[in-house]
Tab-separated table of C-alpha atoms in Angstrom:
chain	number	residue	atom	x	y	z
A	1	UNK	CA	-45.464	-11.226	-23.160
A	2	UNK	CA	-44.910	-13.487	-20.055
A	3	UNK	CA	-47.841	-15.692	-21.559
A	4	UNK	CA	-46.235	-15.888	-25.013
A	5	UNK	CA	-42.467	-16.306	-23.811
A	6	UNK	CA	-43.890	-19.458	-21.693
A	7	UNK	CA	-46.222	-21.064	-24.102
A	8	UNK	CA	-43.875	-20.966	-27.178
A	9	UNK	CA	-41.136	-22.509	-25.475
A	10	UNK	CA	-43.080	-25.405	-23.232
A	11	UNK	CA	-45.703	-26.032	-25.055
A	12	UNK	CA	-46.149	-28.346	-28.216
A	13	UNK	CA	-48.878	-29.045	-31.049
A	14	UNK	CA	-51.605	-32.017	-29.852
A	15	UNK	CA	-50.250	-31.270	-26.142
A	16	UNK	CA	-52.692	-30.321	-22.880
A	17	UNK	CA	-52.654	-27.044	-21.529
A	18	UNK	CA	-53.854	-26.350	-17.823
A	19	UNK	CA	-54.785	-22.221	-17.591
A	20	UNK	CA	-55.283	-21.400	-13.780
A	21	UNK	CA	-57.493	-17.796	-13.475
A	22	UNK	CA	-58.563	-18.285	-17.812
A	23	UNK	CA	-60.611	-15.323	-17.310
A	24	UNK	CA	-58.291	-13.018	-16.439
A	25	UNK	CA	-55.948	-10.932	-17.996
A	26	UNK	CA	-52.040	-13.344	-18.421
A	27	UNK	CA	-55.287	-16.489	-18.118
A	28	UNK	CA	-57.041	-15.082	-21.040
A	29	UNK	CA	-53.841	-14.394	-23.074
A	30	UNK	CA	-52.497	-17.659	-21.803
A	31	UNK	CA	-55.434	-19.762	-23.402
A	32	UNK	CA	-55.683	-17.916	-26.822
A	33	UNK	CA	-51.714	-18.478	-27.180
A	34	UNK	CA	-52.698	-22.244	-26.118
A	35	UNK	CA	-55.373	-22.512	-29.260
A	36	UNK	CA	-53.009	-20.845	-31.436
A	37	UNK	CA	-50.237	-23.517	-30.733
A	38	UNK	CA	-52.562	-26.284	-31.171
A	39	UNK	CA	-53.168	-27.181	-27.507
A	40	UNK	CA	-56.165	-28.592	-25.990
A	41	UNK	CA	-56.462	-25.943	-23.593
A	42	UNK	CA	-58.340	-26.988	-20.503
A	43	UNK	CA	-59.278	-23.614	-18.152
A	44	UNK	CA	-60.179	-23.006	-14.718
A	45	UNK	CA	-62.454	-20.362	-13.505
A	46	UNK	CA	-63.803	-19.259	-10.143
A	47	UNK	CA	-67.847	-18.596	-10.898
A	48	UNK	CA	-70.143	-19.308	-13.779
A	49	UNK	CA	-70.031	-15.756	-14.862
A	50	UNK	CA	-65.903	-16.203	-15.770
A	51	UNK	CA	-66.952	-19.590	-16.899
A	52	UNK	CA	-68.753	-18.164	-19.723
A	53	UNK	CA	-65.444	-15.981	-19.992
A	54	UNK	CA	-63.635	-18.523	-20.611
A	55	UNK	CA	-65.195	-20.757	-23.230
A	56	UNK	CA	-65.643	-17.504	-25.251
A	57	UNK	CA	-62.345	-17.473	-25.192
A	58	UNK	CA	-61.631	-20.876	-26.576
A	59	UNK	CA	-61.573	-23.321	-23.918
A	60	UNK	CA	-61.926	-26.760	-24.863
A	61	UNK	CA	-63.039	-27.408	-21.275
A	62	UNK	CA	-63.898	-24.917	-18.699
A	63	UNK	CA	-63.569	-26.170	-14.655
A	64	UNK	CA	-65.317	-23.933	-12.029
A	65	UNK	CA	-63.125	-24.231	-9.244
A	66	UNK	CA	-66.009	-23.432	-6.883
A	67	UNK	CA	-68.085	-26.331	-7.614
A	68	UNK	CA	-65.888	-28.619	-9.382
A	69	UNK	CA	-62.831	-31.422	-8.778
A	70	UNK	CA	-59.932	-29.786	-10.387
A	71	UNK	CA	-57.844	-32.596	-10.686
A	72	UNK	CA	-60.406	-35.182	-11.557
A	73	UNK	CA	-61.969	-33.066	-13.983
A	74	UNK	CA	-58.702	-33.118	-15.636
A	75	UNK	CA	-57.495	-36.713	-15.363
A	76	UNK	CA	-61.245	-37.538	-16.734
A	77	UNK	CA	-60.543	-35.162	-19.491
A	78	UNK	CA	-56.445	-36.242	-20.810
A	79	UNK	CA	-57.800	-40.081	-19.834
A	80	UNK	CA	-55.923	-40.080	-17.168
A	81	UNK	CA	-52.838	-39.108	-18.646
A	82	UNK	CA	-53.098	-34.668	-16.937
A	83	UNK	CA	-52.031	-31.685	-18.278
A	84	UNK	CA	-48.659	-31.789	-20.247
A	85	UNK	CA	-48.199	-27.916	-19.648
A	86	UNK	CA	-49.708	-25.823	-16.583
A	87	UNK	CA	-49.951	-22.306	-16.586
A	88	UNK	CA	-50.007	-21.107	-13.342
A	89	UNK	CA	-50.310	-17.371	-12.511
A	90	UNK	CA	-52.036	-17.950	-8.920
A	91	UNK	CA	-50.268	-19.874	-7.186
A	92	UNK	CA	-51.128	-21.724	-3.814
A	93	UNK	CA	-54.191	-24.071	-3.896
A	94	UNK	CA	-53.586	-23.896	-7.286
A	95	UNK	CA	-50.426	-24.895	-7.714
A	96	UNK	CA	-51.191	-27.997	-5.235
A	97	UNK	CA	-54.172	-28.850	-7.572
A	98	UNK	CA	-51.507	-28.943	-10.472
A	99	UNK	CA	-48.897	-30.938	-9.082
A	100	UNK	CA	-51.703	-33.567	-8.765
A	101	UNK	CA	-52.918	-33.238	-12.373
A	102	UNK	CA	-49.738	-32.711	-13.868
A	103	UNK	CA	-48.650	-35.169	-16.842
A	104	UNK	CA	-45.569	-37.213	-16.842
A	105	UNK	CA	-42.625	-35.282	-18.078
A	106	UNK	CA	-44.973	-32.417	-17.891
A	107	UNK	CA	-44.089	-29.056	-17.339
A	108	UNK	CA	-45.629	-26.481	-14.710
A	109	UNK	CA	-45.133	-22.626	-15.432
A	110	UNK	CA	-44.920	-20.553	-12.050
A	111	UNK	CA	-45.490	-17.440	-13.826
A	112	UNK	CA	-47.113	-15.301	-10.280
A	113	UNK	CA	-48.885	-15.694	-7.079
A	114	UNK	CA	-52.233	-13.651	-7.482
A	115	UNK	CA	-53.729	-15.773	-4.323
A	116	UNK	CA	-50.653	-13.705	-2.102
A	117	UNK	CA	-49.955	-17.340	-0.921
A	118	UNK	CA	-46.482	-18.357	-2.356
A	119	UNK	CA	-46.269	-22.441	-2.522
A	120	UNK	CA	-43.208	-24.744	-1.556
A	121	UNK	CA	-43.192	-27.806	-4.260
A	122	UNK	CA	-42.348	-30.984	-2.389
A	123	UNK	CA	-38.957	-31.950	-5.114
A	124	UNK	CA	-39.779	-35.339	-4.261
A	125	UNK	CA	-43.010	-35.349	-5.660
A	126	UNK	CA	-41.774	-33.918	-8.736
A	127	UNK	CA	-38.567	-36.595	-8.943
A	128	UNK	CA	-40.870	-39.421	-8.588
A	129	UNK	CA	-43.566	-37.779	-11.181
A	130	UNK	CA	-41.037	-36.600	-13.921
A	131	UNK	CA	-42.148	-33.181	-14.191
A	132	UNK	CA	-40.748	-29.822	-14.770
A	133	UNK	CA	-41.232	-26.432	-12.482
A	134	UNK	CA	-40.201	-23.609	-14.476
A	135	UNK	CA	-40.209	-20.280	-13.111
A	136	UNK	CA	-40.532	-16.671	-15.577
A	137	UNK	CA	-39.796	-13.493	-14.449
A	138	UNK	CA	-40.119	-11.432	-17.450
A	139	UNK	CA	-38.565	-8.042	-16.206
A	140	UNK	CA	-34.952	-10.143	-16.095
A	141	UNK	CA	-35.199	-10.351	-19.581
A	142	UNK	CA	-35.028	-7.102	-20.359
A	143	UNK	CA	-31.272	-7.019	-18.842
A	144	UNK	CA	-30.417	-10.644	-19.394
A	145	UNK	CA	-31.789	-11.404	-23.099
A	146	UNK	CA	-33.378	-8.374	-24.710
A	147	UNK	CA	-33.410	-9.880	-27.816
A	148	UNK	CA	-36.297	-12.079	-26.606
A	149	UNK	CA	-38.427	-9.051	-25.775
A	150	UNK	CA	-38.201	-7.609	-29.332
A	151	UNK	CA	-38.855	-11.509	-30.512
A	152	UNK	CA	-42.048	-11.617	-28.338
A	153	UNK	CA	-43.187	-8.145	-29.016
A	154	UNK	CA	-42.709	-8.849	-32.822
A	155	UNK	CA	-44.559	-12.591	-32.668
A	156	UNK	CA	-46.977	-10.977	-30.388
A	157	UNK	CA	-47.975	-7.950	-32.925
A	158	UNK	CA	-48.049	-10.382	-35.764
A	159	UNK	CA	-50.471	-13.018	-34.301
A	160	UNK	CA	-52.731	-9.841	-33.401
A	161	UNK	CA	-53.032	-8.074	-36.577
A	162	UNK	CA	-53.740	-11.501	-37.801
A	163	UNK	CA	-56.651	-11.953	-35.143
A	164	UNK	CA	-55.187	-15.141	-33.831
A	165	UNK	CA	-55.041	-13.169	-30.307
A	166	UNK	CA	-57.389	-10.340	-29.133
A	167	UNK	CA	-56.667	-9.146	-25.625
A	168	UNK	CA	-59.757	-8.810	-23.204
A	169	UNK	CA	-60.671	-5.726	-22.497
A	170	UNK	CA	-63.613	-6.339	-19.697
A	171	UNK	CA	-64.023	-2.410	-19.245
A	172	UNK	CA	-62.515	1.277	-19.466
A	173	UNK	CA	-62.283	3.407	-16.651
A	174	UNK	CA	-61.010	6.992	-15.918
A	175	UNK	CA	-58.420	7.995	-13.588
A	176	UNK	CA	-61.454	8.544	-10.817
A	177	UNK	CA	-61.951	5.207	-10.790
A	178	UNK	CA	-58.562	3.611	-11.150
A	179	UNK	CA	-58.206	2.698	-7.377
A	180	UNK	CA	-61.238	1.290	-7.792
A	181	UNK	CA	-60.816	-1.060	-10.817
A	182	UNK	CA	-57.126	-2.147	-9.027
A	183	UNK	CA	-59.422	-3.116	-5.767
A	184	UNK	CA	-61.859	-5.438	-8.279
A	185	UNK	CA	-58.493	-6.716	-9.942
A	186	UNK	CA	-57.132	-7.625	-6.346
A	187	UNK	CA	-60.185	-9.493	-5.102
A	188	UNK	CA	-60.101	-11.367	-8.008
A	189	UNK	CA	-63.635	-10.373	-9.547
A	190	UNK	CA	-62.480	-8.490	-12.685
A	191	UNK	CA	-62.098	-10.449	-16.230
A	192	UNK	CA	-59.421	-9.810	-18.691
A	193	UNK	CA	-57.730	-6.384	-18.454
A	194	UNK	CA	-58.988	-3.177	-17.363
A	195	UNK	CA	-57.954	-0.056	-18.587
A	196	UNK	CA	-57.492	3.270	-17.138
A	197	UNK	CA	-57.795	6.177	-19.714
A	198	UNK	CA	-55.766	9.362	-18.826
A	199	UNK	CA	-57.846	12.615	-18.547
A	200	UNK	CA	-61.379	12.677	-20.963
A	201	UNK	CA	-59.752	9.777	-23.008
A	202	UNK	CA	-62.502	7.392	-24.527
């Protein structure tokens, strides 16, 4: 929902869309909302293997952070122009990356901070760029406008039983193995979502 309540309202038809950690599971929802809206939806990855991920998923253009020049990579790719809209679930490096790539009046969507480093935009930069920082915290919604979570849930449902979105399941685990699959999830190695079935579930 965080994905969807961000995208619809920043992003627009023909527009570039930046998708820090594409592979993973707000990334992965994050670039299939992109393709719905229209986007070119540029994605960046850490490793070949979530490379592959990713352009499964729809990526016009898939950038290995590893072995690859994040913001030239993008600048090469918008002709110089960036990335209107940056989705941003990671935070630190790769928030500095987008703040470099970002497109005037663009619009960058601090949405978490999976690296565990929190970053502190320079407001100058952004004043003398013309771009937005927008921050989401989706649980405020539920007391401040909780007519936008039924919205989203609704949109959401509709665009899935129409296959526009699919969410990634990478792999099902049982309760045995939960602290496990949180562990791969934390070091940043899992794709998509993993679930945890309750009990003998399958």
């Amino acid at each position: 929902a965080p994905s969807e309540m961000c995208i619809r309202d920043s992003l627009q038809r023909g527009e570039t869309l930046l998708v820090h950690a594409a592979a993973g599971g707000v990334g992965s929802a994050a670039v299939q909302l992109g393709k719905a809206a229209g986007a070119q939806v540029i994605g960046v990855v850490g490793g070949p293997d979530k490379a592959a991920v990713a352009r499964e998923l729809g990526c016009d253009l898939v950038i290995d952070r590893r072995s690859e020049d994040i913001v030239a990579a993008v600048k090469e790719a918008t002709g110089g122009r960036g990335a209107d809209v940056v989705y941003d679930p990671v935070g630190g490096d790769a928030y500095a990356k987008s703040a470099k790539c970002v497109a005037f009046e663009g619009r960058i969507l601090v949405v978490g901070f999976a690296s565990g480093v929190i970053p502190t935009p320079a407001l100058n930069h952004a004043l003398v760029k013309n771009y937005s920082v927008v921050g989401l915290h989706w649980g405020l919604y539920n007391t401040k406008d909780p007519a936008a979570v039924r919205a989203c849930h609704e949109e959401l449902t509709k665009l899935a039983e129409q296959g526009v979105v699919k969410p990634l399941i990478s792999e099902r685990v049982t309760m045995a193995g939960a602290a496990d699959a949180v562990q791969r999830v934390a070091d940043g190695t899992s794709t998509g979502r993993i679930v945890v079935l309750p009990g003998g579930a399958r």
